[in-house]
Coordinates of C-alpha atoms in Angstrom, one line a residue:
M29 CA 54.2 -19.5 -58.7
A30 CA 54.7 -21.3 -55.4
A31 CA 57.2 -19.9 -54.2
N32 CA 56.0 -16.1 -54.4
L33 CA 52.3 -17.7 -52.8
C34 CA 54.4 -19.4 -50.0
R35 CA 56.5 -16.0 -49.6
V36 CA 52.9 -13.8 -50.0
S37 CA 51.6 -16.3 -46.6
G38 CA 54.5 -15.7 -44.5
R39 CA 54.7 -11.2 -44.7
S40 CA 50.7 -11.6 -44.4
L41 CA 51.8 -13.9 -40.9
L42 CA 54.1 -11.9 -39.7
K43 CA 51.7 -8.4 -40.4
V44 CA 49.4 -10.7 -38.1
Q45 CA 51.9 -11.3 -35.3
N46 CA 52.9 -8.1 -35.7
V47 CA 49.8 -6.3 -34.9
A48 CA 49.1 -9.0 -32.1
S49 CA 52.3 -8.3 -30.0
P50 CA 51.9 -4.8 -28.3
A51 CA 48.6 -6.3 -27.1
K52 CA 50.8 -9.2 -25.9
A53 CA 53.7 -7.1 -24.6
N54 CA 51.1 -4.3 -22.7
M55 CA 50.3 -8.6 -21.1
S56 CA 53.9 -9.3 -20.3
S57 CA 54.8 -5.2 -19.5
F58 CA 51.0 -5.6 -16.7
A59 CA 52.6 -9.3 -16.0
K60 CA 56.1 -8.2 -14.2
L61 CA 54.4 -5.1 -12.1
S62 CA 54.7 -5.7 -8.4
T63 CA 52.0 -7.2 -6.4
G64 CA 52.0 -4.2 -4.1
K65 CA 51.5 -2.5 -7.5
K66 CA 48.7 -4.9 -8.9
I67 CA 47.4 -4.3 -5.8
L68 CA 47.7 -0.4 -5.9
F69 CA 45.9 -0.2 -9.2
G70 CA 43.5 -2.9 -8.4
T71 CA 41.9 -0.3 -5.5
L72 CA 42.6 2.5 -7.9
G73 CA 39.9 0.7 -9.7
A74 CA 37.7 -0.3 -6.8
V75 CA 37.9 3.5 -5.5
T76 CA 36.5 5.3 -9.4
A77 CA 34.1 3.0 -9.5
G78 CA 33.1 3.4 -5.8
G79 CA 32.9 7.2 -6.1
A80 CA 31.0 7.2 -9.5
G81 CA 28.7 4.7 -8.2
L82 CA 27.7 7.1 -4.6
L83 CA 27.5 10.1 -7.1
G84 CA 24.7 8.6 -8.9
A85 CA 23.4 7.0 -5.7
L86 CA 23.6 11.0 -4.3
H87 CA 22.1 12.5 -7.9
Y88 CA 18.9 10.3 -7.7
S89 CA 18.3 10.3 -4.0
T90 CA 18.5 14.6 -4.1
T91 CA 16.3 14.3 -7.4
V92 CA 12.6 15.7 -6.5
H93 CA 10.4 13.0 -8.7
A94 CA 6.2 13.8 -8.6
G95 CA 5.4 10.8 -6.2
E96 CA 7.7 11.7 -4.3
L97 CA 5.1 14.6 -3.4
E98 CA 3.2 13.2 -1.3
L99 CA 3.4 10.8 2.3
H100 CA 2.8 7.0 1.7
P101 CA 0.4 5.1 4.4
P102 CA 2.6 2.9 7.1
K103 CA 1.7 -0.8 7.0
F104 CA -1.2 -1.6 9.7
P105 CA -1.1 -4.7 11.0
W106 CA -4.8 -5.6 10.1
S107 CA -5.9 -8.9 11.4
H108 CA -6.5 -10.3 8.5
N109 CA -3.8 -10.2 6.3
G110 CA -2.3 -13.1 7.1
M111 CA -2.0 -16.3 5.4
F112 CA -4.3 -18.3 6.7
N113 CA -6.2 -15.3 8.9
A114 CA -10.0 -14.7 7.9
L115 CA -11.6 -11.4 7.3
D116 CA -13.3 -9.8 11.7
H117 CA -17.6 -10.1 11.0
A118 CA -17.8 -8.3 13.9
S119 CA -15.4 -5.7 11.9
V120 CA -17.8 -6.1 9.4
R121 CA -20.7 -5.8 10.2
R122 CA -19.4 -2.3 12.3
G123 CA -18.4 -1.2 9.5
Y124 CA -21.6 -1.9 7.1
Q125 CA -22.9 0.4 10.1
V126 CA -20.4 3.3 9.3
Y127 CA -20.7 3.7 5.5
K128 CA -24.6 3.3 6.2
E129 CA -24.8 6.6 8.5
V130 CA -21.7 8.6 7.2
C131 CA -20.0 7.6 3.7
A132 CA -23.4 6.8 2.0
A133 CA -24.9 10.7 2.2
C134 CA -22.0 11.4 -0.3
H135 CA -20.7 7.8 -1.4
S136 CA -22.4 4.8 -3.8
M137 CA -21.6 1.3 -3.9
Q138 CA -23.2 0.1 -6.6
Y139 CA -21.7 -3.4 -7.4
L140 CA -23.2 -4.7 -3.8
A141 CA -26.3 -5.8 -2.7
F142 CA -28.5 -6.4 0.6
R143 CA -28.8 -10.5 -0.5
N144 CA -24.8 -9.9 -0.2
L145 CA -24.9 -9.9 3.2
V146 CA -26.7 -12.9 4.1
G147 CA -24.3 -14.7 6.3
V148 CA -21.5 -12.6 6.4
T149 CA -22.6 -9.1 8.8
H150 CA -26.2 -9.8 8.6
T151 CA -28.8 -12.6 8.6
E152 CA -31.8 -13.0 6.0
E153 CA -34.5 -11.4 8.1
E154 CA -32.0 -8.4 9.8
A155 CA -31.0 -7.5 5.9
K156 CA -34.8 -7.8 5.2
A157 CA -34.8 -5.6 7.0
L158 CA -32.1 -3.1 5.6
A159 CA -33.2 -3.7 2.4
E160 CA -37.0 -2.0 3.1
E161 CA -35.8 0.8 4.4
S162 CA -35.2 1.8 1.0
E163 CA -37.6 2.8 -1.7
V164 CA -36.8 1.7 -5.6
L165 CA -38.2 2.9 -8.5
D166 CA -39.5 -0.4 -9.8
G167 CA -42.4 -0.5 -12.8
P168 CA -43.5 -0.4 -15.1
D169 CA -47.7 -1.3 -13.1
E170 CA -50.7 -1.9 -15.5
E171 CA -51.0 0.9 -16.2
G172 CA -47.9 2.1 -17.9
A173 CA -46.3 4.1 -15.3
M174 CA -43.1 4.2 -12.6
F175 CA -44.2 3.5 -9.1
M176 CA -41.9 3.6 -5.7
R177 CA -41.4 -0.3 -3.2
P178 CA -40.0 -0.5 0.3
G179 CA -36.7 -2.6 -1.3
K180 CA -35.9 -6.4 -0.9
L181 CA -32.9 -8.5 -1.2
S182 CA -31.9 -8.2 -5.1
D183 CA -31.9 -4.7 -5.0
Y184 CA -28.3 -3.2 -5.0
F185 CA -27.3 -0.5 -2.5
P186 CA -29.4 3.2 -2.8
Q187 CA -27.3 5.6 -4.8
P188 CA -27.0 9.0 -3.5
Y189 CA -27.0 10.9 -6.5
A190 CA -28.9 10.5 -9.5
N191 CA -26.2 10.5 -12.2
E192 CA -22.3 12.3 -11.9
E193 CA -23.7 15.3 -13.1
A194 CA -26.1 16.1 -9.9
A195 CA -23.4 14.7 -7.5
R196 CA -20.3 17.2 -8.8
A197 CA -22.7 19.6 -8.5
A198 CA -23.6 18.9 -4.5
N199 CA -20.0 18.9 -3.9
N200 CA -18.4 21.9 -5.0
G201 CA -17.3 19.3 -8.7
A202 CA -15.9 16.8 -7.5
Y203 CA -17.5 12.9 -8.3
P204 CA -17.2 11.2 -4.9
P205 CA -15.9 7.6 -5.6
D206 CA -17.6 4.7 -6.0
L207 CA -17.0 2.4 -2.5
S208 CA -17.3 -1.1 -4.4
Y209 CA -13.3 -1.5 -5.4
I210 CA -12.1 1.2 -4.0
V211 CA -9.5 -0.6 -1.6
L212 CA -8.8 -2.6 -4.9
A213 CA -8.7 1.1 -7.0
R214 CA -5.6 3.1 -4.6
H215 CA -2.4 2.0 -4.3
G216 CA -1.6 0.6 -0.6
G217 CA -5.9 -0.5 0.1
E218 CA -6.6 0.1 3.8
D219 CA -3.8 1.1 5.0
Y220 CA -3.7 4.3 2.5
I221 CA -8.0 4.8 2.9
F222 CA -6.9 4.4 6.9
S223 CA -5.1 7.0 7.1
L224 CA -6.4 9.4 4.6
L225 CA -9.4 9.3 7.2
T226 CA -7.4 9.8 10.3
G227 CA -5.2 12.2 8.2
Y228 CA -6.9 15.1 8.6
C229 CA -4.7 18.4 9.6
D230 CA -3.9 21.9 8.8
A231 CA -2.6 23.2 6.1
P232 CA 1.5 24.7 7.0
A233 CA 2.6 27.7 7.2
G234 CA 3.1 28.3 2.7
I235 CA 0.1 26.7 1.7
E236 CA -2.9 28.0 0.4
L237 CA -6.7 26.2 -0.1
R238 CA -9.2 27.1 -2.7
D239 CA -12.8 27.2 -0.7
G240 CA -13.7 23.2 -0.6
Q241 CA -10.6 21.9 -0.5
Y242 CA -9.1 20.2 2.9
Y243 CA -5.4 19.3 4.1
N244 CA -4.4 16.4 4.1
P245 CA -1.4 14.6 3.9
Y246 CA -2.0 10.9 2.2
F247 CA -4.1 12.5 -0.9
P248 CA -2.0 13.5 -3.8
G249 CA -2.1 16.6 -3.8
Q250 CA -2.4 17.3 -0.2
A251 CA -5.5 19.4 -1.0
I252 CA -8.9 17.3 -0.8
S253 CA -12.7 18.3 -1.9
M254 CA -13.5 15.4 1.1
A255 CA -14.5 17.4 3.8
Q256 CA -13.2 15.4 7.3
A257 CA -16.1 12.3 7.6
L258 CA -15.0 10.6 10.9
Y259 CA -15.1 12.2 14.5
N260 CA -15.2 9.9 18.1
E261 CA -18.8 8.9 19.0
I262 CA -20.0 10.4 15.9
I263 CA -22.1 6.9 15.8
E264 CA -23.5 4.8 18.7
Y265 CA -22.1 0.9 17.6
E266 CA -25.1 -1.2 18.1
D267 CA -22.7 -3.1 20.3
G268 CA -21.7 -1.4 22.0
T269 CA -18.2 -0.8 20.7
P270 CA -16.7 2.4 21.4
A271 CA -16.6 4.5 18.6
T272 CA -13.6 6.1 18.3
Q273 CA -12.0 7.8 14.8
S274 CA -9.7 5.5 15.1
Q275 CA -11.8 3.0 14.9
L276 CA -14.9 3.6 13.1
A277 CA -11.8 4.4 9.8
K278 CA -10.6 0.2 11.3
D279 CA -14.5 -1.0 10.4
V280 CA -15.0 0.7 7.7
C281 CA -11.6 0.3 6.1
T282 CA -12.9 -3.5 7.2
F283 CA -16.0 -3.8 5.8
L284 CA -15.2 -2.0 2.5
R285 CA -11.7 -5.1 1.8
W286 CA -14.9 -7.6 2.1
A287 CA -16.9 -5.7 0.0
A288 CA -14.0 -5.1 -2.7
E289 CA -13.2 -9.6 -2.4
P290 CA -16.0 -11.4 -0.9
E291 CA -14.3 -14.1 -1.8
H292 CA -11.2 -13.2 0.4
D293 CA -11.8 -16.2 3.6
Q294 CA -13.6 -19.0 1.1
R295 CA -10.2 -18.5 -0.9
K296 CA -7.7 -18.9 1.9
R297 CA -10.3 -21.5 2.8
M298 CA -9.1 -23.3 0.1
G299 CA -5.6 -22.2 0.4
L300 CA -4.8 -24.2 3.0
K301 CA -6.9 -27.6 1.6
A302 CA -5.1 -27.5 -1.3
L303 CA -1.6 -27.1 0.5
M304 CA -3.0 -30.3 2.4
I305 CA -4.4 -32.5 -0.3
A306 CA -0.8 -31.1 -2.2
S307 CA 1.2 -32.2 0.9
M308 CA -0.6 -35.9 1.3
V309 CA 0.1 -36.4 -2.5
I310 CA 3.3 -35.2 -2.5
A311 CA 4.4 -37.4 -0.1
F312 CA 2.6 -40.7 -1.6
F313 CA 4.7 -39.7 -5.5
Y314 CA 7.1 -39.4 -3.5
Y315 CA 7.3 -43.2 -1.2
I316 CA 6.3 -44.6 -5.4
K317 CA 9.4 -42.9 -7.0
R318 CA 11.7 -44.5 -4.2
H319 CA 9.6 -47.9 -4.4
K320 CA 10.2 -47.9 -7.6
W321 CA 13.8 -46.8 -8.4
T322 CA 15.5 -49.2 -5.4
V323 CA 15.8 -51.9 -7.1
L324 CA 17.6 -49.4 -10.7
K325 CA 19.6 -47.6 -7.5
S326 CA 21.0 -50.0 -5.3
R327 CA 21.9 -52.6 -7.4
K328 CA 25.5 -53.7 -8.7
I329 CA 26.9 -54.2 -11.9
A330 CA 30.0 -57.2 -12.1
Y331 CA 32.1 -57.0 -14.5
R332 CA 33.4 -61.9 -14.9
P333 CA 35.5 -61.9 -17.9
P334 CA 35.2 -65.7 -18.9
K335 CA 36.9 -68.5 -17.9

């Protein structure tokens, strides 16, 4: 019985060795190739892989994707883009003037109140005067009737339309979006808004627009219902700055950036303070680490055999 088991195990081992022998033979045959042939086969493999990758890249580049049908805005050197750069508050004040005299006719900023302007673009007296220019529905009074009163600092910016339906009816079915957080809601931020405001042009040949639509290559679909709103000298700045189209667009974009991030300057100021404190703390802990570990790292262990 033991002899039969030894024979069976020996035959199984021979079969396993015979199965594994072709792989060894292939390895040995490749190893027997000359150096020139090995380099040739390696070069052919690299060329084949590179050609397949090139064909895949060409196929992807020639395929038209939906996101490529719109023109992407360029990157502009905004003065507040740096890590430690604050907003230009003179530009923010001019941008509010552009919004008030041009944009507020159609677009609301329902999340911004007059009190938010105090200490940023206007003094408290100036902000109160701006608020009193608008009439706000309030009430009820002692008789239960609603009444109109001058605005206060706590009031939010007035809305141009009573509701969304009224806004669509006045704009051929298009709804003017609220501008409170428009910089954060659009890909590209102020770069996109600046390009959109200054990018109106005549439609190229072959593109037909419906009534009430205008061609803008930066808008998705290129057909936008908002007419061009900014022109040279359309308003007169209070500080005497030339009101060119690009200056108007730059100022209103800066104002919209502040409206979307009122904590912009404070956040960067706190980040600078955090870096200064962290640098001092790291230096202190590095000194403590060196002081505590210097004894352990500089000690010498010597073996003294017994005499």
